[in-house]
XYZ file of C-alpha atoms in Angstrom:
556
model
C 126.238 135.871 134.189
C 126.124 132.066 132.775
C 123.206 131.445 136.010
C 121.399 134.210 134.731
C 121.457 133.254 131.165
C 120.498 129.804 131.702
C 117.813 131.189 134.076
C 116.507 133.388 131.217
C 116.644 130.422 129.069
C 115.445 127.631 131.360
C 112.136 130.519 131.653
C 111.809 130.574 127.452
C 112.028 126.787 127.666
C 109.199 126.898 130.693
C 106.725 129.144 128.850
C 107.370 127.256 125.416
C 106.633 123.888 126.853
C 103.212 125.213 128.447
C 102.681 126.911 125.229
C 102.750 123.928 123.453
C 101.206 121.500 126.011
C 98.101 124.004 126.004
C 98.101 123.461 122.134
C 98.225 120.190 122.320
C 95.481 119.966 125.094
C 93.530 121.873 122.469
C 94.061 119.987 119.399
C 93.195 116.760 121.872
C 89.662 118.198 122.448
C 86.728 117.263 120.043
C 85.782 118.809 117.297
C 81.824 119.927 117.920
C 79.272 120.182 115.100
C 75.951 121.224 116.006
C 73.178 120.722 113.261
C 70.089 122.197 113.998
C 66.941 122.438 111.400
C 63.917 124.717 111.687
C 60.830 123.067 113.120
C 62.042 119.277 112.285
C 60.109 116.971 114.887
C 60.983 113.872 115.970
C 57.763 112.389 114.202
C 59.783 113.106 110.705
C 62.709 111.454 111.365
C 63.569 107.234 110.997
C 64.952 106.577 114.270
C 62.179 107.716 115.959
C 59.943 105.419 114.609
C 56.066 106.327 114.067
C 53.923 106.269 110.909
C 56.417 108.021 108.616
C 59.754 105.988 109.011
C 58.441 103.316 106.406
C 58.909 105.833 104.087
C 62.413 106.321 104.983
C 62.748 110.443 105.124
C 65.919 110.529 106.951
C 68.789 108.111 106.219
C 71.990 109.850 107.096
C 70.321 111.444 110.270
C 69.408 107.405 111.329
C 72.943 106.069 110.603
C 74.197 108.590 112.570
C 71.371 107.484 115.181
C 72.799 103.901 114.767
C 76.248 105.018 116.027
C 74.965 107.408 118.746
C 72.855 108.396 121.511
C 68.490 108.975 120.652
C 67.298 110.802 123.298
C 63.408 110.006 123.772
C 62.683 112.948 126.495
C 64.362 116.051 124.880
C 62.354 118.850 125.607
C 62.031 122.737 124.584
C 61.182 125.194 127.448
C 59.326 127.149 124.651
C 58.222 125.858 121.441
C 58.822 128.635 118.999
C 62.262 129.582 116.907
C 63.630 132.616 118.813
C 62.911 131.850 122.275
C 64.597 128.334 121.878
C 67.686 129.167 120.356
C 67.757 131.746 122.816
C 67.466 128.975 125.616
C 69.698 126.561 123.619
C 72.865 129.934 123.050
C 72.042 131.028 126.890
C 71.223 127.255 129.049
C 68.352 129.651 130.422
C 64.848 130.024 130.780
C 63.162 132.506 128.589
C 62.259 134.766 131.632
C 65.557 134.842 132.437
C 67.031 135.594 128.471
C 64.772 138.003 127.784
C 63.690 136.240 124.735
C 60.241 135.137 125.146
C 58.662 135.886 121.807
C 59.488 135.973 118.536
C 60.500 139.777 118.306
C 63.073 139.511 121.386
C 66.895 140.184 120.794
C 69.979 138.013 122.022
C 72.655 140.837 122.234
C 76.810 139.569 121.832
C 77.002 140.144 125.765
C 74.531 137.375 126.100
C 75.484 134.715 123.665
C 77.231 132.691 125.865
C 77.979 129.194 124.601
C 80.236 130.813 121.830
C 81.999 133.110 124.542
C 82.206 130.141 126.505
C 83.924 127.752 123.588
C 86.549 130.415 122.905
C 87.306 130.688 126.260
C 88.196 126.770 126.222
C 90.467 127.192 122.919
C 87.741 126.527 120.148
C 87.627 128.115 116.692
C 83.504 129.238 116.719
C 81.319 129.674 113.714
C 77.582 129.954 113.405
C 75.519 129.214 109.314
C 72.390 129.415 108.448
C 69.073 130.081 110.509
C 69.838 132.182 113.206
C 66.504 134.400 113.798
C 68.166 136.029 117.111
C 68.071 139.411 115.690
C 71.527 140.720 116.943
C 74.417 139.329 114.890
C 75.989 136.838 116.170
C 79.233 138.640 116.500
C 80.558 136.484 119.765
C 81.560 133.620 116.917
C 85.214 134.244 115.336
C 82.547 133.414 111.799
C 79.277 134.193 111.023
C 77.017 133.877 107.423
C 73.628 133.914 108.824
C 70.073 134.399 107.243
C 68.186 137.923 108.117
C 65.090 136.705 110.454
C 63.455 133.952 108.897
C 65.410 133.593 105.666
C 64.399 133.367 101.971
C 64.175 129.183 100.820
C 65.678 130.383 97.453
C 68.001 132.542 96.628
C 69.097 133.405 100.023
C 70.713 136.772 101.376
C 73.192 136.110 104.291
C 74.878 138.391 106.758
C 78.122 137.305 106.661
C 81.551 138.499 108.920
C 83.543 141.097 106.610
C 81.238 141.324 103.955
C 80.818 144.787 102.314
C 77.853 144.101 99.964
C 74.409 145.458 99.922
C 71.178 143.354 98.786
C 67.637 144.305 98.360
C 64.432 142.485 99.229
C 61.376 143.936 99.109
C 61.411 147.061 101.353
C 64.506 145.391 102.898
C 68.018 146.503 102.784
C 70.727 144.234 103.602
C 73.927 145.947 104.409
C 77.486 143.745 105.144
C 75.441 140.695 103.408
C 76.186 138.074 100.302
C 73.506 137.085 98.110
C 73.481 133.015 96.911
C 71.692 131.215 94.202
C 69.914 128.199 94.878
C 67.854 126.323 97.536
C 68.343 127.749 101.158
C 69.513 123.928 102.152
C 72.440 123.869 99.540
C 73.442 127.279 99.894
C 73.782 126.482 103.764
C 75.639 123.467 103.578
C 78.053 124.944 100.657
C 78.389 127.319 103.058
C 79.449 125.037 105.620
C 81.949 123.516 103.428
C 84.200 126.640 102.207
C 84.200 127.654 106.122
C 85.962 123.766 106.406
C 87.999 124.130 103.658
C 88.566 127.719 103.605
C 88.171 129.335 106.658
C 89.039 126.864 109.544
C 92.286 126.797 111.964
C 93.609 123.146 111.689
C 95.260 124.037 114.617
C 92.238 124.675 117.052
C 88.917 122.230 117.840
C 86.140 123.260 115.804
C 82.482 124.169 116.816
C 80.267 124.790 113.974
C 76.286 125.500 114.536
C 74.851 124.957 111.049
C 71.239 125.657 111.015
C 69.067 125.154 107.798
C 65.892 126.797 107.331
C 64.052 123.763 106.448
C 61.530 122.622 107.081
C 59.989 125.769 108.040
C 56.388 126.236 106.924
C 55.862 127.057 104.048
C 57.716 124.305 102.800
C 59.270 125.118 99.611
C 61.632 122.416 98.699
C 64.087 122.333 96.243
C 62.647 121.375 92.200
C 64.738 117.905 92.272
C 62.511 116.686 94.565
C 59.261 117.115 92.902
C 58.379 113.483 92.050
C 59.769 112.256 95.764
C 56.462 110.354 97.599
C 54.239 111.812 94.343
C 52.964 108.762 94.133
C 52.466 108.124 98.078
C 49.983 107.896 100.112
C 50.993 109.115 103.615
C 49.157 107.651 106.662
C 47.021 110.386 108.506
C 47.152 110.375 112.262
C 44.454 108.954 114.316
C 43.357 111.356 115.805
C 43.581 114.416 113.117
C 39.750 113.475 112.282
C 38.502 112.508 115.689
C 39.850 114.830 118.801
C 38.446 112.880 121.150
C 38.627 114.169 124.662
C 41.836 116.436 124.090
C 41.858 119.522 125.251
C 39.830 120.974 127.371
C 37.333 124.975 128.058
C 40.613 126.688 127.216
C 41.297 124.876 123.727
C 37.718 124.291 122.743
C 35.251 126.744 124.752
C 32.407 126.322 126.340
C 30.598 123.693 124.265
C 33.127 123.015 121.711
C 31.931 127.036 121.341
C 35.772 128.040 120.408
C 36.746 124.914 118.343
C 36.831 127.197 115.096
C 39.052 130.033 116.737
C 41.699 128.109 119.061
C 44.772 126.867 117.023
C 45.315 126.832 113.023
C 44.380 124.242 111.542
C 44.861 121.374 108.655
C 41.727 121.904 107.033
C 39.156 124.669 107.217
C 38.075 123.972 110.892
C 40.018 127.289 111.752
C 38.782 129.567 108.881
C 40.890 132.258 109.731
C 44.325 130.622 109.121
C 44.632 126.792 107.711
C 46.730 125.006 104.801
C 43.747 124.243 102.526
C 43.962 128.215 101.941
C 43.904 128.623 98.337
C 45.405 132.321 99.027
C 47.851 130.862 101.251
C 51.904 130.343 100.527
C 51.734 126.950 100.292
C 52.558 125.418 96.743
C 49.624 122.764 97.066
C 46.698 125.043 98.431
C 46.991 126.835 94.538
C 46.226 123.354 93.104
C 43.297 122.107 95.460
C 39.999 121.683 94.665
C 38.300 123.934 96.749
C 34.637 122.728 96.002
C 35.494 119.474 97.892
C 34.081 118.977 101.058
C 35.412 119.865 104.500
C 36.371 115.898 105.115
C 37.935 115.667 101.449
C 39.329 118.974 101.657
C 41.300 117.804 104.609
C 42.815 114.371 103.497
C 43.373 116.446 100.136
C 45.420 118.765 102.500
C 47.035 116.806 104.218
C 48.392 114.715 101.944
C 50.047 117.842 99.924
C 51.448 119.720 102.961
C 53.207 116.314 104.588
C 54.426 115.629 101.044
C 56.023 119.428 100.850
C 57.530 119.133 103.991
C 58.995 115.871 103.776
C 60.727 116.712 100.991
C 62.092 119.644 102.509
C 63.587 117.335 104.757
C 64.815 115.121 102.357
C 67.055 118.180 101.468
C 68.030 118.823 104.602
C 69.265 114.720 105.088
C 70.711 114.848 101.855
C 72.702 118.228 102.252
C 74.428 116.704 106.077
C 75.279 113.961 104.014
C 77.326 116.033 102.066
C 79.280 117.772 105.226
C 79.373 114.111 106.920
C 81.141 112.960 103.623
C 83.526 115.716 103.504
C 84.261 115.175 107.596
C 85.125 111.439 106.470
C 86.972 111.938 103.710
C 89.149 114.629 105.806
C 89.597 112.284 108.708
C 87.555 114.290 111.122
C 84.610 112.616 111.340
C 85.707 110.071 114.411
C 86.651 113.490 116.317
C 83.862 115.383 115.545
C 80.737 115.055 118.455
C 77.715 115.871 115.932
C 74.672 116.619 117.525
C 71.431 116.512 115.378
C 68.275 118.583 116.579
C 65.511 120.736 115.431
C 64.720 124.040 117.586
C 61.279 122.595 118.824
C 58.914 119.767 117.205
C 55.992 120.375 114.829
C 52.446 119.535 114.229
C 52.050 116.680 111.321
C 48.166 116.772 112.042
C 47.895 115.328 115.019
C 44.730 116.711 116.202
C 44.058 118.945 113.464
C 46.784 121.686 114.453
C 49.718 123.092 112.336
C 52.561 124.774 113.730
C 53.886 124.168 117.150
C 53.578 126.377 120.493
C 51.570 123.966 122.318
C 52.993 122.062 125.394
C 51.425 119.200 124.063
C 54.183 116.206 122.584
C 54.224 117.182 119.260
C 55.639 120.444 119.561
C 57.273 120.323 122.942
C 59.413 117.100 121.905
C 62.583 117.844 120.265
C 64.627 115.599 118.061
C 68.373 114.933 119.622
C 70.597 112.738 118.754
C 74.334 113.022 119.266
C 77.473 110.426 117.578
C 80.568 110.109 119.200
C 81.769 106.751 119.504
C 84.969 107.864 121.469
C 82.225 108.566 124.775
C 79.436 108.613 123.808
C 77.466 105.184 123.459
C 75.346 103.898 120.960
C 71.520 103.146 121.927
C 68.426 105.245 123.757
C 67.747 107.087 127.077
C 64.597 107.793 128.217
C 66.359 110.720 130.562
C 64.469 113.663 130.606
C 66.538 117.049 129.122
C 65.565 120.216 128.283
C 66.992 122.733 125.928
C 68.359 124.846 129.139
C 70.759 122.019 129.117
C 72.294 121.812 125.554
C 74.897 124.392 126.201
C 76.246 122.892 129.231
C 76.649 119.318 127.804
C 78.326 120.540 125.106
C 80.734 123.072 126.988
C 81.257 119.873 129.272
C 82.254 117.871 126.246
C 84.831 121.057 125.879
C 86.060 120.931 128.916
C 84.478 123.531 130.708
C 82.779 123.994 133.186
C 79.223 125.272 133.219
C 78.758 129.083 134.746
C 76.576 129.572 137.595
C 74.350 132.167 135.379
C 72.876 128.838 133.558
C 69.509 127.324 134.660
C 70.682 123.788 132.818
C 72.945 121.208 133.651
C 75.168 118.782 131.640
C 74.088 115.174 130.591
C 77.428 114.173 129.317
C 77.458 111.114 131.613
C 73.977 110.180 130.558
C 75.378 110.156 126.733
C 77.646 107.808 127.547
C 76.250 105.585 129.843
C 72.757 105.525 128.511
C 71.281 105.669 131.873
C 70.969 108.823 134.463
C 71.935 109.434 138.051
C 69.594 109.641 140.757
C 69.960 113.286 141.130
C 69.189 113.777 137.963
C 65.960 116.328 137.102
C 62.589 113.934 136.861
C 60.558 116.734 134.724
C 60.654 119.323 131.808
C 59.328 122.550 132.371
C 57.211 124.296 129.458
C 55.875 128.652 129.119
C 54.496 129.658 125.803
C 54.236 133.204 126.014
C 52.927 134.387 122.881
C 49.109 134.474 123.819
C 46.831 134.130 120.958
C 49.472 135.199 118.711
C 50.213 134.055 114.958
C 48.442 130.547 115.444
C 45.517 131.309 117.925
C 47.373 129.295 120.640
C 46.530 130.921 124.017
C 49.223 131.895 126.586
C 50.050 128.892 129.150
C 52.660 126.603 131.326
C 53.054 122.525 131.795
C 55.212 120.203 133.885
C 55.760 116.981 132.075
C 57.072 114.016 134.284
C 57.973 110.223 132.221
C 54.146 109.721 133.481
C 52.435 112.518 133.352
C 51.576 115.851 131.717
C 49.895 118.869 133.252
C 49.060 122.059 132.318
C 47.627 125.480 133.079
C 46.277 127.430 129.958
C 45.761 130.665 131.939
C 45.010 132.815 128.728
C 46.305 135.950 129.424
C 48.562 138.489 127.301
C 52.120 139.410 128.480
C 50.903 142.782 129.788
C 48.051 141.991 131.428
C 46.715 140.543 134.479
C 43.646 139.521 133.303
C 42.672 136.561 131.399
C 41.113 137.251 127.472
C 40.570 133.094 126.955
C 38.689 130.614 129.164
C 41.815 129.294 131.924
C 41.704 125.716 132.365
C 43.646 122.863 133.434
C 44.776 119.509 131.365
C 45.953 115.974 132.603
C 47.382 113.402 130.325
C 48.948 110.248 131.548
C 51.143 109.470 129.157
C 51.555 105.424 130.296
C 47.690 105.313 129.401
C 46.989 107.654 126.932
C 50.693 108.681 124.750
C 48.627 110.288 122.179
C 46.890 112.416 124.776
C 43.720 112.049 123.366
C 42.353 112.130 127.144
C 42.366 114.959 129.626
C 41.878 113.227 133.108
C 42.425 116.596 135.081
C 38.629 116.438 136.579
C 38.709 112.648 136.972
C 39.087 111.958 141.125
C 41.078 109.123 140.628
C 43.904 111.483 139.483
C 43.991 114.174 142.250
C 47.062 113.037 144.260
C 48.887 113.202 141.310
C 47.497 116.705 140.483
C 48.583 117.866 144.383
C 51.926 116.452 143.608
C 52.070 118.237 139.880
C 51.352 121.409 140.632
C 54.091 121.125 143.704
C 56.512 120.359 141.250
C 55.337 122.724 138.733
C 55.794 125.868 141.543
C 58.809 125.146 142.410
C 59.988 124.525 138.978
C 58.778 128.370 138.131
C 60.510 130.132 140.717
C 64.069 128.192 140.322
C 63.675 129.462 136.487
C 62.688 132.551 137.300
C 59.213 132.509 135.777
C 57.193 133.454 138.884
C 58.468 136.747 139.383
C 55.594 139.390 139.782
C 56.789 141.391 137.134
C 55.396 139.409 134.671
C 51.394 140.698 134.980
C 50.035 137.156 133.390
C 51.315 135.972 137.016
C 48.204 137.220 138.351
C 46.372 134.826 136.615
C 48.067 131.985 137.039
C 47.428 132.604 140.625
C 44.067 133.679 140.656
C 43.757 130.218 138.515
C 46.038 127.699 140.395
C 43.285 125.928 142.600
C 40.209 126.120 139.838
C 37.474 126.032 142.176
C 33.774 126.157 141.252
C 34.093 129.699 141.001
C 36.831 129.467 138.892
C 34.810 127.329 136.540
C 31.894 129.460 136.430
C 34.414 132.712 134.990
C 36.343 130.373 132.580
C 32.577 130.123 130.825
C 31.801 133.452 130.956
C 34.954 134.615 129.497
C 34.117 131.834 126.548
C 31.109 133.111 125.742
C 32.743 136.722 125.360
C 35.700 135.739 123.310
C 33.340 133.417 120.622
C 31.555 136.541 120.497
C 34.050 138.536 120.222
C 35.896 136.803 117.619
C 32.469 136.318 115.423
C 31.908 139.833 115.988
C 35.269 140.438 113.900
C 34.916 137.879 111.743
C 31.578 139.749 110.032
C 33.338 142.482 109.607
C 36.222 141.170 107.560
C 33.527 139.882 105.406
């Protein structure tokens, strides 16, 4: 009776010592906060240098540069806000997801980096932008904007609400309304879930997402008089294009410069910021009998100013949550990652927005602090998006599931350099042909040296193309600005041969070649661009300028 007894209690004593050696594995793991803003490219921020760091928009996300790991090649598989968190929540391609535009859903069964976390002990919780239509109901806590989000005043879906809130036509059921700027609201958010709602006795991973800077840009009143007295340098090549671009960005002739991608000023008349009609603050107060040169300095100079000060709240408001992380002695266990869900156009080249495979929009800011493993400096290793959720699941001790498409560069964080096997290219698919910001449908390969690309111009339901295909080179060593496409220069064609090799086997390991997709057809029917090729690509020019001038009288 006395064996059994001690057998029963030598089993208690068993089970309570792995109990509480799994706890303390847990509490021993980082704590993970993942700050992500809307359409914040690396050209806006300090540590990454370029024309606007003299005027210093981004001092707490540089210091925590100065103590981490800038990564100079981080890439988005698709520049736009849904299919990249998509790709960032799934480590897969968006032909894989099934979030490829804007309007595509991330059900609970497929937001896997929070199923993942919990599986590996972590307390999860998602605020702010989340613009993946399904609630995010895999986190333990959610308080998330509906779609894009209001800037002021902000309605949030939040886990156990019960309240109901109006907007427009819109009605917001299980949602809490808060006053203020979107910015604050998200980072007071951010603090009551630390203070409030958070399990001391678990590792932490919070995704806090701000809206900002999201066009239109409408920035919190205290900033008002920030850079009012500026003058912000205009990119080189906003006024002169130069040989960027190529039949499928310009037409036949420069035939489709007005109609292919928004623009700064009013070389796009359909959609531009110098719109006095438009929802930016500063169209409202330009004058509009200026000329088209003077309307776009004017322009410019009023739409950087807007969004840099919408960043400004964003650095000011992580300063906040970095304070509070210091003050509560978590900030030296806390990994923080800092990124925005794709770059953005500052003018380069006269285009707004983002969606192009080009470096403005495909570059993504990341940066990540943790001086415990990860070292301090730069890497010019080439990630992708795909690969966020496996790095940080690897940071968590996991281990990445087959079903992802990325892989983890925790090793490159803390050595600075990668290993041999390590991918030598970022793939690129925007989807979203001619959609929103006139940017037709098309795929890249970008290497350290070189860039190439296949505008193929077709929607996602059909198999035939609607704008001019055509091919770009840039080689990046040369030409960083990529204001020269070399794609028809023969010096250049090995490295095409070798490109588009890359590029094809790139598209089936993500899944993208599958015949399903109809624009497939034309990426075929495009790949070798022979005279023939050439000759159609001008036709189908001709018939989209007049096409598009055809509508254009009759809005008038």
């Amino acid at each position: 009776m006395m064996n059994t007894k001690m057998n029963i209690f030598s089993a208690m004593m068993g089970v309570g010592l792995l109990a509480g050696a799994a706890g303390a594995a847990e509490l021993s793991k980082p704590n993970i906060l993942f700050v992500m803003s809307d359409d914040h490219t690396s050209q806006a921020i300090g540590a990454y240098g370029g024309r606007l760091a003299v005027l210093n928009p981004t001092p707490t996300i540089d210091s925590i540069a100065e103590e981490g790991m800038v990564m100079e090649n981080a890439f988005c598989q698709n520049a736009i806000c849904t299919p990249s968190r998509a790709s960032i929540m799934t480590g897969q391609s968006s032909a894989v997801n099934g979030c490829p535009t804007l309007a595509d859903t991330l059900p609970a069964e497929r937001q896997y980096l929070p199923i993942e976390l919990k599986k590996a002990g972590y307390q999860t919780a998602v605020i702010g932008k989340w613009h993946l239509h399904a609630l995010p109901e895999t986190f333990d806590y959610y308080k998330v904007l509906p779609g894009q989000g209001r800037y002021f005043d902000p309605i949030f879906f939040e886990l156990g609400a019960t309240g109901v809130n109006k907007f427009r036509r819109n009605v917001y059921e299980g949602s809490v309304k808060m006053t203020g700027h979107s910015s604050d609201c998200i980072a007071d958010s951010a603090l009551d879930w630390f203070k409030n709602k958070r399990d001391p006795k678990k590792p932490f991973y919070l995704s806090m997402h701000f809206k900002a800077p999201h066009d239109y840009f409408q920035y919190a009143p205290r900033y008002e008089d920030y850079l009012a007295d500026v003058t912000i340098p205009e990119p080189e090549n906003m006024r002169d294009r130069k040989n960027h671009g190529s039949i499928a960005t310009r037409g036949d002739q420069d035939e489709l410069v007005p109609y292919i991608g928004t623009s700064v000023g009013r070389r796009n008349p359909r959609r531009n910021y110098s719109q006095a009609e438009g929802r930016g603050k500063w169209a409202k107060k330009l004058d509009q009998s200026r000329s088209d040169e003077e309307i776009l300095g004017d322009t410019y100079q009023e739409y950087l100013k807007a969004y840099l000060r919408c960043v400004k709240g964003v650095d000011d408001n992580l300063k906040r949550v970095v304070d509070y992380l210091k003050a509560e002695g978590l900030y030296d266990n806390t990994i923080i990652f800092y990124t925005g869900d794709q770059g953005f156009y500052l003018g380069e080249h006269d285009y707004i927005d983002k969606r192009w495979a080009y470096e403005e929009s495909m570059r993504m800011p990341f940066i990540v602090r943790y001086p415990k493993q990860v070292k301090a400096g730069r890497s010019d290793a080439i990630v992708e998006n795909i690969d966020y959720a496996p790095t940080i699941l690897d940071f968590a001790g996991a281990e990445t599931p087959d079903y992802m498409h990325g892989r983890s560069f925790k090793k490159i964080l803390e050595t600075g350099t990668a290993s041999k096997d390590w991918k030598d290219s970022a793939y690129y698919h925007y989807w979203m042909h001619m959609a929103s910001h006139d940017n037709p449908g098309h795929i890249a390969i970008r290497t350290k040296r070189y860039k190439l690309i296949l505008f193929y111009g077709a929607p996602m339901d059909s198999d035939q193309a609607e704008t001019p295909p055509a091919w770009e080179l840039y080689d990046l060593k040369n030409d960083p600005t990529e204001d020269n496409n070399v794609y028809d220069n023969p010096e250049y064609a090995g490295v095409i041969e070798k490109l588009k090799k890359k590029l094809k086997t790139r598209r089936a390991e993500l899944g993208e070649d599958d015949p399903k997709f109809p624009f497939n057809a034309v990426i075929n029917e495009f790949w070798d661009y022979d005279q023939a090729d050439r000759a159609k690509a001008i036709q189908l020019s001709h018939t989209y300028r007049q096409q598009r001038a055809a509508e254009a009288k009759v809005e008038k």
